[in-house]
mmCIF file of C-alpha atoms in Angstrom:
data_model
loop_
_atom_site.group_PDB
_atom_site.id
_atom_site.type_symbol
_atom_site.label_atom_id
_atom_site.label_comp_id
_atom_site.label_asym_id
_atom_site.label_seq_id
_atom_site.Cartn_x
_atom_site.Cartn_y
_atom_site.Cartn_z
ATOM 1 C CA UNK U 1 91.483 -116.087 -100.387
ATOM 2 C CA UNK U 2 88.961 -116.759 -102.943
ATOM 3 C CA UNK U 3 85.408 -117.480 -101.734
ATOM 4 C CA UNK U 4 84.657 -120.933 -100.822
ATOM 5 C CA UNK U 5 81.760 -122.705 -103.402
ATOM 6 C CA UNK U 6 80.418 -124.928 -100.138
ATOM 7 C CA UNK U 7 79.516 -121.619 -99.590
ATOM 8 C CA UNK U 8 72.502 -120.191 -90.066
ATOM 9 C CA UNK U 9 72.641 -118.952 -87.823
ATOM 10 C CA UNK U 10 70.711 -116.847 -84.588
ATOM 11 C CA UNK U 11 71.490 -114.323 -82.373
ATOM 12 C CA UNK U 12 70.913 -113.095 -79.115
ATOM 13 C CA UNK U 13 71.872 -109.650 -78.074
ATOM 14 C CA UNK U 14 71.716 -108.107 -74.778
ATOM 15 C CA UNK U 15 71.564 -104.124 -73.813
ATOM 16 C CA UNK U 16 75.061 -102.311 -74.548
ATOM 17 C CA UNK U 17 77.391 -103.574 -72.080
ATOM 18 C CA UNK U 18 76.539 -106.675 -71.179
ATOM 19 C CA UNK U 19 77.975 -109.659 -72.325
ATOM 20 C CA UNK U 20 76.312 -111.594 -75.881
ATOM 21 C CA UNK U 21 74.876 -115.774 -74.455
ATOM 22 C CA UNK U 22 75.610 -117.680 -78.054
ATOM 23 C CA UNK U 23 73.068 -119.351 -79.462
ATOM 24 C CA UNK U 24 72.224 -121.398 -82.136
ATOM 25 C CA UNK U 25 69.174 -121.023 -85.067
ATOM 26 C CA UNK U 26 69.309 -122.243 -88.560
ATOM 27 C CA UNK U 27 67.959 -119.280 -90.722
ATOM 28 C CA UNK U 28 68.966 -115.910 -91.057
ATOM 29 C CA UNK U 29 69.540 -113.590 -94.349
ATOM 30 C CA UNK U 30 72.823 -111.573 -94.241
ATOM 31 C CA UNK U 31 73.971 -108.736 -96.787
ATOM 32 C CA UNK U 32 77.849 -108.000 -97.277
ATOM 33 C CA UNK U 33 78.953 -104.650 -98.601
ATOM 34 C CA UNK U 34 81.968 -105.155 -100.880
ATOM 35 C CA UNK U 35 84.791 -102.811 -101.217
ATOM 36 C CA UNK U 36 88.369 -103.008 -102.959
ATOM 37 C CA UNK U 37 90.620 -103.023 -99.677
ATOM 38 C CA UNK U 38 93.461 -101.778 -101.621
ATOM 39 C CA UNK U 39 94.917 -98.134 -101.728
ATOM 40 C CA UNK U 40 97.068 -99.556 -104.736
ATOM 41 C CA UNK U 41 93.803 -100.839 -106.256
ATOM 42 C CA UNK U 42 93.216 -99.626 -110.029
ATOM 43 C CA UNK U 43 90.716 -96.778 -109.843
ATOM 44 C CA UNK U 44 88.410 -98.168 -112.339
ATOM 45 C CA UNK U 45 87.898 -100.961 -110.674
ATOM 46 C CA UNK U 46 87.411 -99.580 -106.919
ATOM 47 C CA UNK U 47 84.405 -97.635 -109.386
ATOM 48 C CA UNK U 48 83.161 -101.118 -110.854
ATOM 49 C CA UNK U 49 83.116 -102.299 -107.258
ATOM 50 C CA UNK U 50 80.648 -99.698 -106.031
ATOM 51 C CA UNK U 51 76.953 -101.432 -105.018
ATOM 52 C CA UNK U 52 78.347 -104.738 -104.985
ATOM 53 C CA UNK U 53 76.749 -106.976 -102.484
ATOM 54 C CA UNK U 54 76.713 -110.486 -101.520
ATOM 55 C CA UNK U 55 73.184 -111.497 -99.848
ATOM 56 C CA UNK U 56 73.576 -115.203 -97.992
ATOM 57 C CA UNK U 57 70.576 -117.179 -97.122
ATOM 58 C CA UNK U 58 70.474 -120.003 -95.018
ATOM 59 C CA UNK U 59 67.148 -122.078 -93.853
ATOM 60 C CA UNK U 60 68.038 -125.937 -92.327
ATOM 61 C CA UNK U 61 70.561 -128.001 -94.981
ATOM 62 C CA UNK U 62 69.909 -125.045 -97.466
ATOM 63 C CA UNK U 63 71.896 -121.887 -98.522
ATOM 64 C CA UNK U 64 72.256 -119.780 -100.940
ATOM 65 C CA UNK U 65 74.532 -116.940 -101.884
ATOM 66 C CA UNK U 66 73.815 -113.763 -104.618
ATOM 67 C CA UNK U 67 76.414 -112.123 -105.597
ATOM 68 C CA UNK U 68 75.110 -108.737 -107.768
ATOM 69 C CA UNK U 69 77.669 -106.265 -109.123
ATOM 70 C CA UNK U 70 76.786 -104.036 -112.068
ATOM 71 C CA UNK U 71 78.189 -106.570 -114.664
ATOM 72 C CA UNK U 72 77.180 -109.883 -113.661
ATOM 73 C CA UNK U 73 75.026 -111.577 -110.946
ATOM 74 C CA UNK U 74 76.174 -115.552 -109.803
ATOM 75 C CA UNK U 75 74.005 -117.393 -107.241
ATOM 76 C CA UNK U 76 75.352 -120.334 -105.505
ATOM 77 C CA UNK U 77 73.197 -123.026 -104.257
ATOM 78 C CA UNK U 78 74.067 -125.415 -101.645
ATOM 79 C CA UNK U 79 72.050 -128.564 -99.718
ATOM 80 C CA UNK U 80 74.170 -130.064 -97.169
ATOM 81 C CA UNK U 81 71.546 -132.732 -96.995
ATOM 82 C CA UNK U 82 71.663 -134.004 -100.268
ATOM 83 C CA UNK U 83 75.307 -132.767 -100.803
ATOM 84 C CA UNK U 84 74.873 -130.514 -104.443
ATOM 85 C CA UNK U 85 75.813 -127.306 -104.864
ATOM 86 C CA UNK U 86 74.947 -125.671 -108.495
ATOM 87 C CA UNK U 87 76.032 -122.142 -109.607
ATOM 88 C CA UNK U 88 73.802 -119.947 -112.020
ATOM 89 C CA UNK U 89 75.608 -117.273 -113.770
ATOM 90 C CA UNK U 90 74.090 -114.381 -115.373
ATOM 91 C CA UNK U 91 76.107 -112.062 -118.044
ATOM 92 C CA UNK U 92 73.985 -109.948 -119.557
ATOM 93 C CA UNK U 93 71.342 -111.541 -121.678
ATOM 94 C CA UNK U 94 73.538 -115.190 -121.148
ATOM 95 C CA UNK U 95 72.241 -117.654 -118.313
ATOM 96 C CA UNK U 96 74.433 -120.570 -117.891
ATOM 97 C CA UNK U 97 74.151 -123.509 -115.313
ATOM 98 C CA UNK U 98 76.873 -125.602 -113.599
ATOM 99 C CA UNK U 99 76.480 -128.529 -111.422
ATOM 100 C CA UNK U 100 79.551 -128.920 -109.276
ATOM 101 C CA UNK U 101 80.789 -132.492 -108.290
ATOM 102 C CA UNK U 102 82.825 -133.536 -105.030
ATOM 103 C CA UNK U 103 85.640 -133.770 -107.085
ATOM 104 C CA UNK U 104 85.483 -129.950 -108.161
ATOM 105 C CA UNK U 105 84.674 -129.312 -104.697
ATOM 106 C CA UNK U 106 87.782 -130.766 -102.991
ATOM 107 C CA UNK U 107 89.884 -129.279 -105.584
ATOM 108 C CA UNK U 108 88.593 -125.840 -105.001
ATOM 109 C CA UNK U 109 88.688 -126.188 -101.284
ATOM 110 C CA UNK U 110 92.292 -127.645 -100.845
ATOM 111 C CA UNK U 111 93.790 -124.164 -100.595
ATOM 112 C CA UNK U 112 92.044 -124.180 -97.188
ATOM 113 C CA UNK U 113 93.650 -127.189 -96.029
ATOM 114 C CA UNK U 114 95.893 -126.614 -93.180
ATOM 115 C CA UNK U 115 93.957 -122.969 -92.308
ATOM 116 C CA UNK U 116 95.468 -121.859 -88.987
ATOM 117 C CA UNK U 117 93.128 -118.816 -87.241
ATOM 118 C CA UNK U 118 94.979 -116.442 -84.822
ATOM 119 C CA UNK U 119 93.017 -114.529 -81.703
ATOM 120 C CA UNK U 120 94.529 -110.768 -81.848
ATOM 121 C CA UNK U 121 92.997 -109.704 -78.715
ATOM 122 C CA UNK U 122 91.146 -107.192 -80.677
ATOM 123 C CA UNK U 123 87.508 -106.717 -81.469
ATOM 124 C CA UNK U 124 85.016 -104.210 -82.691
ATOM 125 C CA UNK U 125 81.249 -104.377 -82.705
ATOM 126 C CA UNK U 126 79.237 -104.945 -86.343
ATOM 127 C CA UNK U 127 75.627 -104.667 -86.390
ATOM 128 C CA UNK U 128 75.564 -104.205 -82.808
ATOM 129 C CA UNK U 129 77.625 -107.685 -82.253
ATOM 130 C CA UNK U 130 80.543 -108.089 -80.536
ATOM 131 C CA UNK U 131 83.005 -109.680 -82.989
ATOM 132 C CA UNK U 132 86.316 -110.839 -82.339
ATOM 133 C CA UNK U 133 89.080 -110.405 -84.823
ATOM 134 C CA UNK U 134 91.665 -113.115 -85.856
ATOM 135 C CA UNK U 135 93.965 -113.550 -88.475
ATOM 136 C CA UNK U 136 93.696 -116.377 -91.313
ATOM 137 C CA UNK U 137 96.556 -117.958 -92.550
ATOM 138 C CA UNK U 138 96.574 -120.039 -95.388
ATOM 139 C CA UNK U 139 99.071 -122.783 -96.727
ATOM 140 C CA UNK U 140 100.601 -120.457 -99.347
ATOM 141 C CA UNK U 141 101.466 -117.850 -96.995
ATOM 142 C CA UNK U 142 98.506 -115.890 -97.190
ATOM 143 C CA UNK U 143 97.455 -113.721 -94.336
ATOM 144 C CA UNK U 144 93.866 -112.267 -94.149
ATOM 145 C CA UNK U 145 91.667 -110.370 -91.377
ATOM 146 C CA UNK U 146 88.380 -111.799 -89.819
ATOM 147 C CA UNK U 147 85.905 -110.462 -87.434
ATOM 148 C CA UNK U 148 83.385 -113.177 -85.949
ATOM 149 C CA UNK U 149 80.688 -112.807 -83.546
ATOM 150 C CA UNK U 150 81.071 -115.681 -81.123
ATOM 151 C CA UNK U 151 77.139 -115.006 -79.737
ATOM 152 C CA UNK U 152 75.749 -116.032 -83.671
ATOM 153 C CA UNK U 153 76.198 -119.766 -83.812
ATOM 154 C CA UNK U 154 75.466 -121.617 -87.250
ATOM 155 C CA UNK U 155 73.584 -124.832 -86.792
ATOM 156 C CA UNK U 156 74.869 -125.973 -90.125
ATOM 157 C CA UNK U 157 78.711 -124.935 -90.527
ATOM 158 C CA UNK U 158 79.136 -126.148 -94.090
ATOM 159 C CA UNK U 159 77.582 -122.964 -96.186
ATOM 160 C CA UNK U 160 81.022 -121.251 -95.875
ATOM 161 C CA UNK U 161 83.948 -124.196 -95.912
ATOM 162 C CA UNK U 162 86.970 -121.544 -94.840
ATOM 163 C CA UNK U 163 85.112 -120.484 -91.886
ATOM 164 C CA UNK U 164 83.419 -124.139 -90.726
ATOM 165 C CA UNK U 165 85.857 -124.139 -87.522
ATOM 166 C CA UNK U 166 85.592 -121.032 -86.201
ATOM 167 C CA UNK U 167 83.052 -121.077 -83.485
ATOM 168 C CA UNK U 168 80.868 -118.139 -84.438
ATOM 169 C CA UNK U 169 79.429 -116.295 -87.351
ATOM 170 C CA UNK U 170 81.751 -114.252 -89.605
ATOM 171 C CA UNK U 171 80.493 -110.640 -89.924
ATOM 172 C CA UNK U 172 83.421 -109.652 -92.110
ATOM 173 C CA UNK U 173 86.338 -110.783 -94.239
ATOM 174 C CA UNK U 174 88.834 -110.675 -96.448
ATOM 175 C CA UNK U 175 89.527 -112.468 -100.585
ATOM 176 C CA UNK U 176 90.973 -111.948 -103.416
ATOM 177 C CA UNK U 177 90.047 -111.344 -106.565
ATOM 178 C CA UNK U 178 89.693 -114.231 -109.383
ATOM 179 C CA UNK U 179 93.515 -113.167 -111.036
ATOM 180 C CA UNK U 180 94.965 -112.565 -107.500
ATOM 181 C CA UNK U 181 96.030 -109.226 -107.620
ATOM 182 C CA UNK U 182 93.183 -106.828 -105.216
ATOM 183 C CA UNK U 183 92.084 -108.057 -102.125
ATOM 184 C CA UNK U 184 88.513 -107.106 -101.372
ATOM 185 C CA UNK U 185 86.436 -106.523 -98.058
ATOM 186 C CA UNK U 186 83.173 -107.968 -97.238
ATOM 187 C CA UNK U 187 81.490 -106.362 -94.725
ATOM 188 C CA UNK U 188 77.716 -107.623 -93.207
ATOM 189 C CA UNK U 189 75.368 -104.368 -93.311
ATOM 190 C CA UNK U 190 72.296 -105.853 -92.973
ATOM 191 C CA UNK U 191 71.009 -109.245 -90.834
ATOM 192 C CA UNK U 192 67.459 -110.545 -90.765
ATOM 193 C CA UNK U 193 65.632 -113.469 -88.953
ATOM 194 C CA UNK U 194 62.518 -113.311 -91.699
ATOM 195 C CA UNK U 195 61.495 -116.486 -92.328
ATOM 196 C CA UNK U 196 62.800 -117.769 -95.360
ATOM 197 C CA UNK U 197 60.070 -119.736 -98.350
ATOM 198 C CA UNK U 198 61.909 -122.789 -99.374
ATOM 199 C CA UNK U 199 61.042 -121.358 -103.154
ATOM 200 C CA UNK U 200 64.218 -119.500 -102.682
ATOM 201 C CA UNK U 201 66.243 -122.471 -102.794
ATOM 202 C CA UNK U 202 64.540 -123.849 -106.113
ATOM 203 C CA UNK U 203 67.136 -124.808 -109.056
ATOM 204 C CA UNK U 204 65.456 -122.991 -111.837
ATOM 205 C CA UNK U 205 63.596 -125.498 -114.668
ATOM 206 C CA UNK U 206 64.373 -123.350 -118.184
ATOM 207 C CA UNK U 207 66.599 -120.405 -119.370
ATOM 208 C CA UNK U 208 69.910 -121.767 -118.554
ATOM 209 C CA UNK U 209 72.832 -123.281 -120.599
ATOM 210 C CA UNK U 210 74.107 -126.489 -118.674
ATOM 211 C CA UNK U 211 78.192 -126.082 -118.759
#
């Protein structure tokens, strides 16, 4: 399961023991931890993996997603509002720009079509939330893990399209690579309710190639 383009949320947590109320903000900053969740996985590539985050921000109609590995960095911005989402990519010395229409959008989305989430039963805690673990099956077949904290409630569910009907925030999940072939982990290690500047959302003015 690929991560969605279309790439909220608050939180309040109680002493240990005692159940999580939900409830609802709109912005947060979240880091994932990536890891190859693959014993079969080619060694050189569980190494290229190492340090690779994902940091999601989300402030109203606004998010925006980094993704930094030691090769490449790609940042994708999203308004709800004003429905655009543009992705800057960043290979080496090479900046290129690409505006992504509704058409791309559906057609990149339509795997998700159909998604059917399964309660296990099972749960674990992540950053001292109480998340709740289904399974995520997709119209090809595909089966993938998720752990979501029902307490963290997004006030815009549209910043991550595979996840918009699940009624919490997802701490952790599954994808797969771009060729298909490794499935890798994201797991959230860090959450902050900082405020956010709307400068962070800014489409940059020079420096990129449109594509």
């Amino acid at each position: 399961m690929k991560l969605s383009i279309i790439p909220v949320f608050a939180f309040f947590a109680f002493s240990s023991g005692v159940a999580q109320v939900p409830k609802t903000i709109s912005e947060c900053t979240v880091v994932y931890d990536l890891s190859v969740d693959d014993p079969k996985a080619d060694a050189e590539l569980v190494k290229t993996m190492k340090g690779t985050t994902r940091t999601l921000y989300i402030k109203g109609t606004h998010s925006r997603s980094d993704l930094n590995s030691p090769a490449y960095t790609q940042t994708t911005l999203t308004n709800t509002k004003s429905d655009t989402v543009v992705i800057l990519r960043e290979l080496g010395n090479v900046k290129y720009m690409t505006y992504l229409g509704e058409a791309k959008r559906a057609e990149q989305n339509k795997k998700f079509e159909a998604i059917v989430f399964s309660e296990t039963g099972e749960s674990k805690t992540i950053l001292g939330y109480d998340c709740k673990k289904v399974t995520v099956k997709l119209k090809d077949g595909s089966v993938y893990q998720v752990y979501y904290a029902p307490s963290i409630i997004p006030s815009n569910n549209l910043f991550e399209y595979q996840f918009k009907d699940l009624q919490g925030f997802v701490l952790e999940y599954e994808t797969e690579s771009e060729n298909g072939k490794v499935r890798i982990k994201y797991l959230a290690s860090k959450i902050s309710l900082s405020p956010i500047p709307i400068a962070k959302f800014d489409l940059p003015k020079s420096g990129y190639r449109i594509l």
